Amino acid sequence: MTFPSTWHKFKDFISPTKQPIRAAAISQTSHPTPKKAPGQPSSNGKREPILITTKDVTSKPKRNILDIVTKAAGSNWVFVAMMAIMLVWVIFGFINGTTDTWQIVMQNASSIQVYLTDILLLRQASNASNSLLTTLAELQSRNQTSERLLRQLPSCQWMETHKNPAQKLLKDDKPVESNADDILLTSGGGDISKARYIWNSTCKIIAKGLGSIWAYILYWIGIFFWVGIGPLFQFSDTWQLYVNTATAVALTFTSIFLQNIQQQQEDNLEQCLEYALRVDSEIEWRLREITNDYQPNPIFEIPAPTISRIDRSIDIFADVMGSGVGLLITLIVTIVWIAVGPILEFNDNWWLIIGTFTGLVGFIDGFVLRNVYYRDEKVTEVQFEKIAESDDRLLDLLNIPSPYQTPTKPRNFSTRASAAAGEFCALSGVCVASVGVVFALLATASIMKWSETGQLLCNTPTMIIEGFLLLILIQAHNIANAARGADFQSLLKHRLLLNHYVCELSENSNHSSSPYPHNPSEKPVDITDFYPIDDDNNKDMKISVHEIEDRV
């Protein structure tokens, strides 16, 4: 018997090998229990649901302090507070003059803030991906049960898919697809407050602007303008400080803004999927009532993606920086930096040291973030496609046409161009190249004996590129947010439609003198006795979400 070495234990603790996502949805049943409490007929003659589940079958880790900090850092209050601090810094500069020290203080503060934000963004991305995939696994788990229960109904296995055109689905007398842009803002938990809706909508508009190709062009026009005025300042340190300060302000705003809108998306999507799970629960409960089947929901597993060694190395870096180890490294470096302050007499060169470290690491973080986001998004797309296929199978079993799908709008030039830039920056080879650039800059600074000019050479190009990367990350968020809105719209349509028919099926079966028994040896009742197939496809399907809420 072999035991893992200390190194392997440490490596697995810091960056555990990617494991499959496993989950089993909580089973809904009205099967009576010996205790004769839950599950027994109530005063109105209906049974209350009993929840049964496979124990501890979930891939969602328990939240720790870092997760709580990560969530809080993406809140609106933190965003407003950071903007207020920046405003105070600007006012201070107007009053006391825009000195070199004033600029260096801003650059250092921004570098540290962006460095810490990158750590939290890596953590946020990991948590969001794990949580979303686990929820999708729960949906698949319940879909497998629903398919098994539907196949027990007579005639389901022989019925052919309806060939007529799909019906449009009306949600409270409004087409579901009419609010596609706001699907992640308004679905799931009822109406949101007007203030929150305005805030989210405003952030969405700003994100679209920052993620557009025109924002990229304006960004680089500003950089080339700065290069053009270099001879006027004789390419001095002050000239370098100007662009560093400008990019520091941009980095602080875009990083905090990105974290805020990412948290908004995570919260909204979690709320939407929770709503879908509630509708799913009712579908399962009613099917169990009809079939008298109480077998728990199966465990569904989403296999870990196969990745290359380079991507594995990137994941290790992301895991380390997105954990408490990343914060510990930051703390150690900060203590050392403060300790050498008296030796360097707290001069401008000393002030630049911490900014150089955080700037170089943050430069790599930007490419790692883009790579991780891109790969996580691809995995999520595949799982949503599988959910859609599973949903279609359920509708086919009841001879229900798939809901009307809104045609996908073609991307405009701006979106295509910015998306192409994002995909290029997400390449694993580009991540490796960023590490090479950092080593080259370190070598250059060493040759220049880590002078102020040498450190500025390390800071300036990395800050410029990192600022551009954050714009790309915002566009990646925009694309992912639009995709999730379309995915949830499809998921919601399927569940509302299926729930409508299953509710009708359940109500008709309750009135039937011969409900379908679980024992296959007993005489079955044809499914058409439960509900008629409506051949009039010109009539749209009206489904009231409020009625579903009352039942759920």
Coordinates of C-alpha atoms in Angstrom, one line a residue:
M1 CA 0.0 0.0 0.0
T2 CA 1.4 3.3 -1.0
F3 CA 0.8 6.6 0.7
P4 CA 0.9 10.0 -1.0
S5 CA 4.0 12.1 -0.4
T6 CA 3.9 15.3 1.6
W7 CA 4.4 17.2 -1.7
H8 CA 1.4 15.6 -3.3
K9 CA -0.7 16.2 -0.2
F10 CA 0.3 19.9 -0.3
K11 CA -0.3 20.1 -4.0
D12 CA -3.8 18.6 -3.7
F13 CA -4.6 20.9 -0.8
I14 CA -3.5 24.0 -2.8
S15 CA -4.8 23.0 -6.2
P16 CA -6.9 19.8 -6.1
T17 CA -7.3 17.8 -9.2
K18 CA -10.5 18.7 -11.0
Q19 CA -13.2 16.4 -9.9
P20 CA -16.5 15.5 -11.7
I21 CA -19.6 17.6 -10.6
R22 CA -22.0 15.2 -8.9
A23 CA -25.5 16.1 -7.6
A24 CA -28.9 14.5 -7.0
A25 CA -32.0 16.7 -6.8
I26 CA -34.1 16.5 -3.7
S27 CA -36.8 14.0 -4.4
Q28 CA -40.5 15.2 -4.1
T29 CA -43.0 12.6 -3.0
S30 CA -46.3 12.2 -1.2
H31 CA -45.7 8.6 -0.3
P32 CA -47.0 8.0 3.2
T33 CA -44.5 7.3 6.0
P34 CA -45.0 5.2 9.1
K35 CA -45.0 8.3 11.3
K36 CA -48.3 9.3 9.6
A37 CA -47.3 13.0 9.7
P38 CA -46.0 14.4 6.5
G39 CA -47.4 12.6 3.5
Q40 CA -50.7 11.8 5.1
P41 CA -53.9 13.3 3.6
S42 CA -54.5 16.8 5.0
S43 CA -57.9 18.2 5.9
N44 CA -58.6 19.2 2.3
G45 CA -57.9 15.6 1.2
K46 CA -54.5 16.4 -0.4
R47 CA -51.2 15.0 0.5
E48 CA -48.3 17.3 1.5
P49 CA -44.9 16.6 -0.1
I50 CA -42.1 14.7 1.6
L51 CA -38.6 15.5 0.7
I52 CA -36.2 12.5 0.3
T53 CA -32.7 12.7 -1.1
T54 CA -29.5 10.8 -1.3
K55 CA -27.4 12.1 1.6
D56 CA -24.8 14.8 1.0
V57 CA -24.8 14.4 -2.8
T58 CA -23.6 17.8 -4.0
S59 CA -20.4 19.3 -5.4
K60 CA -21.1 22.7 -3.9
P61 CA -18.4 23.3 -1.2
K62 CA -19.3 25.0 2.0
R63 CA -18.6 28.7 2.0
N64 CA -15.6 29.9 4.0
I65 CA -14.5 33.4 5.0
L66 CA -12.8 34.1 1.6
D67 CA -16.0 33.2 -0.2
I68 CA -17.9 35.6 2.0
V69 CA -15.4 38.4 1.4
T70 CA -15.5 37.6 -2.4
K71 CA -19.3 38.0 -2.4
A72 CA -19.2 41.2 -0.4
A73 CA -16.5 42.7 -2.6
G74 CA -18.9 42.4 -5.5
S75 CA -21.6 44.3 -3.8
N76 CA -23.0 47.7 -4.8
W77 CA -21.8 49.3 -1.6
V78 CA -18.2 48.3 -2.1
F79 CA -18.4 49.7 -5.7
V80 CA -19.8 53.0 -4.4
A81 CA -17.2 53.2 -1.6
M82 CA -14.3 52.7 -4.0
M83 CA -15.6 55.4 -6.3
A84 CA -15.9 57.7 -3.4
I85 CA -12.2 57.0 -2.4
M86 CA -11.1 57.8 -6.0
L87 CA -13.1 61.1 -5.8
V88 CA -11.3 62.0 -2.6
W89 CA -7.9 61.3 -4.3
V90 CA -8.8 63.6 -7.2
I91 CA -10.0 66.4 -4.9
F92 CA -6.7 66.1 -2.9
G93 CA -4.7 66.4 -6.1
F94 CA -6.6 69.6 -7.2
I95 CA -6.0 71.1 -3.8
N96 CA -2.3 70.2 -3.2
G97 CA -1.1 69.8 -6.8
T98 CA -0.5 66.8 -9.0
T99 CA 2.9 65.9 -7.7
D100 CA 4.9 62.8 -8.6
T101 CA 4.2 61.5 -5.1
W102 CA 0.5 62.0 -5.5
Q103 CA 0.6 60.0 -8.7
I104 CA 2.8 57.2 -7.3
V105 CA 0.5 56.9 -4.3
M106 CA -2.5 56.4 -6.7
Q107 CA -0.5 53.9 -8.8
N108 CA 0.5 51.8 -5.8
A109 CA -3.0 51.9 -4.3
S110 CA -4.5 50.9 -7.6
S111 CA -1.9 48.2 -8.2
I112 CA -2.6 46.6 -4.8
Q113 CA -6.4 47.0 -5.2
V114 CA -6.4 45.5 -8.7
Y115 CA -4.1 42.7 -7.5
L116 CA -6.5 41.8 -4.7
T117 CA -9.5 42.2 -7.0
D118 CA -7.8 39.7 -9.5
I119 CA -7.5 37.2 -6.6
L120 CA -11.2 37.7 -5.7
L121 CA -12.2 37.5 -9.4
L122 CA -10.4 34.2 -9.7
R123 CA -12.2 33.0 -6.6
Q124 CA -15.5 34.4 -7.9
A125 CA -15.1 32.6 -11.3
S126 CA -14.4 29.3 -9.6
N127 CA -17.3 29.5 -7.2
A128 CA -19.7 30.6 -9.9
S129 CA -18.7 27.8 -12.3
N130 CA -19.0 25.2 -9.6
S131 CA -22.3 26.4 -8.3
L132 CA -23.8 26.7 -11.8
L133 CA -22.7 23.2 -12.9
T134 CA -24.0 21.7 -9.7
T135 CA -27.4 23.2 -10.3
L136 CA -27.4 22.0 -13.8
A137 CA -26.5 18.5 -12.5
E138 CA -29.5 18.7 -10.2
L139 CA -31.8 19.7 -13.1
Q140 CA -30.5 16.7 -15.1
S141 CA -31.0 14.4 -12.1
R142 CA -34.7 15.4 -11.9
N143 CA -35.0 15.2 -15.7
Q144 CA -33.9 11.6 -15.5
T145 CA -36.6 10.9 -12.9
S146 CA -39.2 12.7 -14.9
E147 CA -38.3 10.7 -18.0
R148 CA -38.5 7.5 -16.1
L149 CA -41.9 8.3 -14.6
L150 CA -43.3 9.5 -18.0
R151 CA -42.2 6.2 -19.6
Q152 CA -44.4 4.4 -17.1
L153 CA -47.4 6.1 -18.4
P154 CA -49.3 4.1 -21.0
S155 CA -48.7 4.9 -24.7
C156 CA -45.9 7.4 -24.0
Q157 CA -43.3 5.1 -25.5
W158 CA -45.3 4.7 -28.7
M159 CA -46.4 8.3 -29.2
E160 CA -44.7 10.3 -32.0
T161 CA -43.5 13.9 -31.7
H162 CA -46.0 16.4 -32.8
K163 CA -45.1 17.6 -36.3
N164 CA -47.2 20.9 -36.3
P165 CA -45.5 24.3 -35.8
A166 CA -44.6 25.1 -32.2
Q167 CA -46.8 27.4 -30.2
K168 CA -45.7 30.7 -28.8
L169 CA -45.6 30.6 -25.0
L170 CA -47.2 33.5 -23.2
K171 CA -46.0 34.2 -19.7
D172 CA -48.8 36.1 -17.9
D173 CA -50.2 37.2 -21.3
K174 CA -46.8 38.4 -22.6
P175 CA -44.6 36.4 -24.9
V176 CA -41.7 34.8 -23.0
E177 CA -39.3 35.9 -25.6
S178 CA -40.4 39.5 -25.5
N179 CA -38.3 40.2 -22.4
A180 CA -35.2 38.3 -23.5
D181 CA -32.9 41.2 -22.6
D182 CA -34.2 41.4 -19.0
I183 CA -34.7 37.6 -18.4
L184 CA -31.9 37.5 -15.8
L185 CA -33.2 40.7 -14.1
T186 CA -36.9 39.9 -13.7
S187 CA -37.3 36.1 -13.6
G188 CA -37.3 33.9 -10.6
G189 CA -38.1 35.9 -7.6
G190 CA -41.0 38.0 -8.7
D191 CA -40.7 41.7 -9.3
I192 CA -37.4 43.4 -8.2
S193 CA -37.2 46.9 -6.7
K194 CA -37.2 49.8 -9.1
A195 CA -33.9 51.0 -7.7
R196 CA -32.2 47.7 -8.3
Y197 CA -33.7 47.4 -11.8
I198 CA -32.3 50.9 -12.7
W199 CA -28.9 50.0 -11.2
N200 CA -28.7 46.7 -13.1
S201 CA -29.9 48.3 -16.3
T202 CA -27.4 51.2 -16.0
C203 CA -24.6 48.8 -15.4
K204 CA -25.6 46.8 -18.4
I205 CA -25.5 49.8 -20.6
I206 CA -22.1 50.8 -19.3
A207 CA -20.8 47.3 -19.7
K208 CA -21.9 47.3 -23.3
G209 CA -20.1 50.5 -24.0
L210 CA -16.9 49.4 -22.3
G211 CA -16.9 46.1 -24.0
S212 CA -17.4 47.4 -27.5
I213 CA -14.8 47.6 -30.2
W214 CA -15.1 51.4 -30.1
A215 CA -14.0 51.5 -26.5
Y216 CA -10.9 49.4 -27.5
I217 CA -10.2 51.9 -30.3
L218 CA -10.5 54.9 -28.0
Y219 CA -8.3 53.2 -25.4
W220 CA -5.5 52.7 -27.9
I221 CA -5.9 56.2 -29.4
G222 CA -5.2 57.5 -25.9
I223 CA -2.1 55.3 -25.6
F224 CA -0.7 56.4 -29.0
F225 CA -1.4 60.0 -28.1
W226 CA 0.7 59.6 -25.0
V227 CA 3.5 58.0 -27.0
G228 CA 3.2 60.9 -29.5
I229 CA 3.8 63.6 -26.8
G230 CA 6.8 61.7 -25.4
P231 CA 9.4 63.9 -27.2
L232 CA 7.9 67.0 -25.6
F233 CA 8.7 65.5 -22.1
Q234 CA 11.9 64.0 -23.3
F235 CA 10.5 60.6 -22.4
S236 CA 11.1 61.4 -18.7
D237 CA 9.9 59.6 -15.6
T238 CA 7.1 62.2 -15.3
W239 CA 5.9 61.4 -18.8
Q240 CA 5.7 57.7 -17.8
L241 CA 3.9 58.6 -14.6
Y242 CA 1.2 60.3 -16.5
V243 CA 0.1 57.2 -18.4
N244 CA 0.6 55.1 -15.3
T245 CA -1.7 57.3 -13.3
A246 CA -4.3 57.4 -16.1
T247 CA -4.3 53.6 -16.5
A248 CA -4.3 53.2 -12.7
V249 CA -7.6 55.1 -12.5
A250 CA -9.0 53.1 -15.4
L251 CA -7.9 49.8 -13.9
T252 CA -9.5 50.6 -10.5
F253 CA -12.8 51.5 -12.1
T254 CA -13.0 48.6 -14.5
S255 CA -11.8 45.9 -12.0
I256 CA -14.3 47.0 -9.4
F257 CA -17.0 47.4 -12.0
L258 CA -16.3 43.9 -13.5
Q259 CA -16.5 42.3 -10.0
N260 CA -19.8 44.1 -9.4
I261 CA -21.5 43.0 -12.6
Q262 CA -20.1 39.5 -12.3
Q263 CA -21.7 39.2 -8.8
Q264 CA -24.9 40.6 -10.2
Q265 CA -24.9 38.0 -12.9
E266 CA -24.2 35.2 -10.4
D267 CA -26.9 36.3 -8.0
N268 CA -29.5 36.7 -10.8
L269 CA -28.7 33.4 -12.4
E270 CA -28.8 31.6 -9.1
Q271 CA -32.2 33.1 -8.4
C272 CA -33.5 32.1 -11.9
L273 CA -32.2 28.6 -11.6
E274 CA -33.7 28.3 -8.1
Y275 CA -37.1 29.2 -9.6
A276 CA -36.6 26.6 -12.4
L277 CA -35.9 24.0 -9.7
R278 CA -39.1 24.9 -7.9
V279 CA -41.1 24.4 -11.0
D280 CA -39.2 21.1 -11.6
S281 CA -40.1 20.0 -8.1
E282 CA -43.8 20.4 -8.8
I283 CA -43.5 18.5 -12.0
E284 CA -41.8 15.6 -10.2
W285 CA -44.3 15.7 -7.4
R286 CA -47.3 15.4 -9.7
L287 CA -45.7 12.6 -11.8
R288 CA -45.0 10.7 -8.6
E289 CA -48.7 11.1 -7.6
I290 CA -49.8 9.6 -10.9
T291 CA -47.3 6.7 -11.0
N292 CA -47.1 6.0 -7.3
D293 CA -43.3 5.7 -7.8
Y294 CA -41.1 6.9 -4.9
Q295 CA -37.6 5.9 -6.0
P296 CA -35.1 8.7 -5.1
N297 CA -33.7 10.9 -7.8
P298 CA -30.4 9.5 -9.3
I299 CA -27.0 11.0 -8.9
F300 CA -26.1 12.9 -12.1
E301 CA -22.4 13.4 -12.9
I302 CA -20.8 16.0 -15.1
P303 CA -17.3 14.7 -15.9
A304 CA -14.3 16.9 -15.4
P305 CA -13.1 18.3 -18.8
T306 CA -10.0 16.9 -20.3
I307 CA -7.3 19.6 -20.4
S308 CA -3.8 20.0 -21.6
R309 CA -0.7 20.2 -19.3
I310 CA -0.5 24.0 -20.1
D311 CA -4.1 24.5 -19.1
R312 CA -3.5 22.4 -16.0
S313 CA -0.6 24.7 -15.1
I314 CA -2.9 27.7 -15.6
D315 CA -5.5 26.1 -13.3
I316 CA -2.9 25.6 -10.6
F317 CA -1.8 29.2 -10.8
A318 CA -5.5 30.3 -10.7
D319 CA -6.2 28.0 -7.7
V320 CA -3.2 29.3 -5.8
M321 CA -3.9 32.9 -6.5
G322 CA -7.6 32.5 -5.9
S323 CA -7.1 31.0 -2.5
G324 CA -5.9 32.1 0.9
V325 CA -2.4 31.3 -0.3
G326 CA -2.6 34.2 -2.8
L327 CA -3.5 36.5 0.1
L328 CA -0.8 35.1 2.2
I329 CA 1.8 35.8 -0.5
T330 CA 0.5 39.4 -0.7
L331 CA 0.8 39.8 3.1
I332 CA 4.4 38.5 3.1
V333 CA 5.5 40.8 0.3
T334 CA 3.8 43.8 1.9
I335 CA 5.5 43.2 5.2
V336 CA 8.9 42.9 3.5
W337 CA 8.2 46.0 1.5
I338 CA 7.4 48.0 4.6
A339 CA 10.4 46.6 6.4
V340 CA 12.8 47.9 3.7
G341 CA 11.2 51.3 3.8
P342 CA 13.6 52.9 6.3
I343 CA 16.6 51.5 4.3
L344 CA 15.4 53.3 1.2
E345 CA 14.3 56.3 3.2
F346 CA 10.8 55.9 1.9
N347 CA 11.7 57.5 -1.4
D348 CA 9.8 57.3 -4.7
N349 CA 11.8 54.3 -5.7
W350 CA 10.6 52.5 -2.5
W351 CA 7.0 53.5 -3.3
L352 CA 7.3 51.9 -6.7
I353 CA 8.5 48.5 -5.5
I354 CA 5.1 47.3 -4.3
G355 CA 3.4 48.6 -7.4
T356 CA 5.9 46.8 -9.6
F357 CA 5.3 43.4 -7.9
T358 CA 1.5 43.7 -7.9
G359 CA 1.5 45.1 -11.4
L360 CA 3.6 42.2 -12.9
V361 CA 1.6 39.5 -11.1
G362 CA -1.7 41.3 -12.0
F363 CA -0.5 41.3 -15.6
I364 CA -0.4 37.5 -15.6
D365 CA -3.6 37.3 -13.7
G366 CA -5.4 39.2 -16.4
F367 CA -4.5 36.6 -19.1
V368 CA -5.2 33.7 -16.6
L369 CA -8.7 35.2 -15.9
R370 CA -9.5 35.4 -19.6
N371 CA -8.3 31.8 -20.2
V372 CA -10.3 30.4 -17.2
Y373 CA -13.4 32.4 -18.1
Y374 CA -13.3 31.1 -21.7
R375 CA -12.9 27.4 -20.8
D376 CA -15.6 27.6 -18.1
E377 CA -17.9 29.2 -20.5
K378 CA -17.4 26.4 -23.1
V379 CA -18.2 23.8 -20.4
T380 CA -21.3 25.6 -19.4
E381 CA -22.5 25.9 -23.0
V382 CA -22.2 22.2 -23.5
Q383 CA -24.2 21.5 -20.3
F384 CA -27.0 23.9 -21.2
E385 CA -27.2 22.2 -24.6
K386 CA -27.6 18.8 -22.9
I387 CA -30.3 20.2 -20.7
A388 CA -32.2 21.4 -23.7
E389 CA -31.9 18.0 -25.4
S390 CA -33.1 16.3 -22.2
D391 CA -36.1 18.8 -22.0
D392 CA -37.0 18.1 -25.6
R393 CA -37.1 14.3 -24.8
L394 CA -39.6 15.0 -22.0
L395 CA -41.9 17.0 -24.2
D396 CA -41.7 14.3 -26.9
L397 CA -42.9 11.7 -24.4
L398 CA -46.1 13.8 -23.9
N399 CA -46.4 14.6 -27.6
I400 CA -45.9 18.3 -26.9
P401 CA -44.3 20.4 -29.6
S402 CA -41.2 22.2 -28.4
P403 CA -41.9 25.9 -27.5
Y404 CA -41.3 28.6 -30.0
Q405 CA -37.7 29.7 -30.0
T406 CA -36.8 33.3 -30.9
P407 CA -34.3 33.4 -33.8
T408 CA -30.8 34.3 -32.7
K409 CA -29.8 37.8 -33.8
P410 CA -26.6 37.9 -35.8
R411 CA -23.7 39.7 -34.0
N412 CA -22.8 43.1 -35.3
F413 CA -19.2 44.1 -36.3
S414 CA -18.4 45.6 -32.9
T415 CA -19.4 42.4 -31.1
R416 CA -17.6 40.1 -33.5
A417 CA -14.4 42.1 -33.4
S418 CA -14.3 42.4 -29.6
A419 CA -15.2 38.7 -29.2
A420 CA -12.3 37.8 -31.6
A421 CA -9.9 39.9 -29.5
G422 CA -11.2 38.1 -26.4
E423 CA -10.8 34.7 -27.9
F424 CA -7.2 35.5 -28.9
C425 CA -6.3 36.6 -25.4
A426 CA -7.9 33.5 -24.0
L427 CA -5.4 31.2 -25.8
S428 CA -3.2 29.2 -23.5
G429 CA -0.1 30.2 -25.5
V430 CA -0.9 33.8 -24.9
C431 CA -0.9 33.1 -21.1
V432 CA 2.5 31.5 -21.4
A433 CA 3.8 34.4 -23.4
S434 CA 2.7 36.8 -20.7
V435 CA 5.0 35.0 -18.2
G436 CA 7.8 35.4 -20.7
V437 CA 7.1 39.1 -20.9
V438 CA 7.3 39.4 -17.2
F439 CA 10.7 37.7 -17.0
A440 CA 12.0 40.0 -19.8
L441 CA 10.8 43.0 -17.8
L442 CA 12.4 41.7 -14.6
A443 CA 15.7 41.2 -16.5
T444 CA 15.5 44.7 -17.9
A445 CA 14.8 46.2 -14.4
S446 CA 17.7 44.2 -13.0
I447 CA 20.1 45.5 -15.6
M448 CA 19.0 49.0 -14.7
K449 CA 19.6 48.2 -11.0
W450 CA 15.9 48.6 -10.1
S451 CA 16.1 52.3 -10.5
E452 CA 12.9 54.4 -10.7
T453 CA 13.1 54.4 -14.5
G454 CA 13.6 50.6 -14.5
Q455 CA 10.6 50.0 -12.3
L456 CA 8.5 52.4 -14.4
L457 CA 9.4 50.3 -17.5
C458 CA 8.0 47.3 -15.6
N459 CA 4.9 49.1 -14.6
T460 CA 4.0 51.0 -17.7
P461 CA 3.5 48.3 -20.4
T462 CA 1.9 45.9 -18.0
M463 CA -0.6 48.4 -16.7
I464 CA -1.5 49.4 -20.3
I465 CA -2.1 45.8 -21.4
E466 CA -3.9 44.9 -18.2
G467 CA -6.2 47.8 -18.7
F468 CA -7.0 46.6 -22.1
L469 CA -7.5 43.0 -20.8
L470 CA -10.1 44.2 -18.3
L471 CA -12.1 45.8 -21.2
I472 CA -11.9 42.4 -22.9
L473 CA -13.1 40.7 -19.7
I474 CA -16.1 43.0 -19.5
Q475 CA -17.0 42.1 -23.1
A476 CA -16.6 38.4 -22.2
H477 CA -19.1 39.0 -19.4
N478 CA -21.5 40.7 -21.8
I479 CA -21.4 37.7 -24.2
A480 CA -21.8 35.2 -21.4
N481 CA -24.6 37.2 -19.8
A482 CA -26.5 37.2 -23.1
A483 CA -25.9 33.5 -23.6
R484 CA -27.1 32.7 -20.1
G485 CA -30.3 34.8 -20.7
A486 CA -31.1 32.8 -23.8
D487 CA -30.3 29.5 -22.1
F488 CA -32.5 30.3 -19.1
Q489 CA -35.3 31.6 -21.4
S490 CA -35.3 28.2 -23.2
L491 CA -35.1 26.3 -19.9
L492 CA -37.9 28.3 -18.4
K493 CA -40.1 27.8 -21.5
H494 CA -39.7 24.1 -21.4
R495 CA -40.5 23.8 -17.7
L496 CA -43.5 26.1 -17.8
L497 CA -44.9 24.2 -20.8
L498 CA -44.2 20.8 -19.2
N499 CA -45.6 21.9 -15.9
H500 CA -48.8 23.1 -17.6
Y501 CA -49.5 19.7 -19.2
V502 CA -48.4 17.6 -16.2
C503 CA -50.7 19.7 -13.9
E504 CA -53.6 19.0 -16.3
L505 CA -52.6 15.3 -16.5
S506 CA -52.5 15.1 -12.7
E507 CA -55.8 16.9 -12.2
N508 CA -57.5 14.6 -14.7
S509 CA -56.0 11.5 -13.2
N510 CA -57.4 12.5 -9.8
H511 CA -60.9 12.6 -11.3
S512 CA -60.4 9.3 -13.1
S513 CA -61.9 6.2 -11.6
S514 CA -58.9 4.1 -12.6
P515 CA -55.8 6.1 -12.0
Y516 CA -52.7 4.5 -13.5
P517 CA -51.1 2.1 -10.9
H518 CA -47.5 1.6 -10.3
N519 CA -47.9 -2.2 -10.7
P520 CA -47.5 -2.8 -14.4
S521 CA -49.6 -6.0 -14.2
E522 CA -52.7 -3.9 -13.4
K523 CA -54.8 -2.5 -16.2
P524 CA -53.4 0.8 -17.5
V525 CA -55.4 3.8 -18.6
D526 CA -54.6 5.4 -21.9
I527 CA -52.8 8.7 -21.7
T528 CA -55.4 10.4 -23.9
D529 CA -57.9 9.9 -21.1
F530 CA -55.9 12.3 -19.0
Y531 CA -55.6 15.2 -21.4
P532 CA -56.6 15.7 -25.1
I533 CA -54.0 16.7 -27.7
D534 CA -55.0 20.1 -29.0
D535 CA -54.6 20.1 -32.8
D536 CA -55.2 23.8 -33.1
N537 CA -51.7 25.1 -33.1
N538 CA -52.7 28.6 -34.1
K539 CA -53.7 29.1 -30.5
D540 CA -50.9 30.3 -28.3
M541 CA -50.3 28.6 -25.0
K542 CA -51.2 30.8 -22.0
I543 CA -49.5 30.0 -18.8
S544 CA -49.8 32.0 -15.6
V545 CA -46.6 32.2 -13.6
H546 CA -48.7 33.4 -10.6
E547 CA -50.8 30.2 -10.7
I548 CA -47.6 28.2 -10.7
E549 CA -46.2 30.2 -7.8
D550 CA -49.4 29.4 -5.8
R551 CA -49.0 25.7 -6.5
V552 CA -45.3 25.6 -5.9

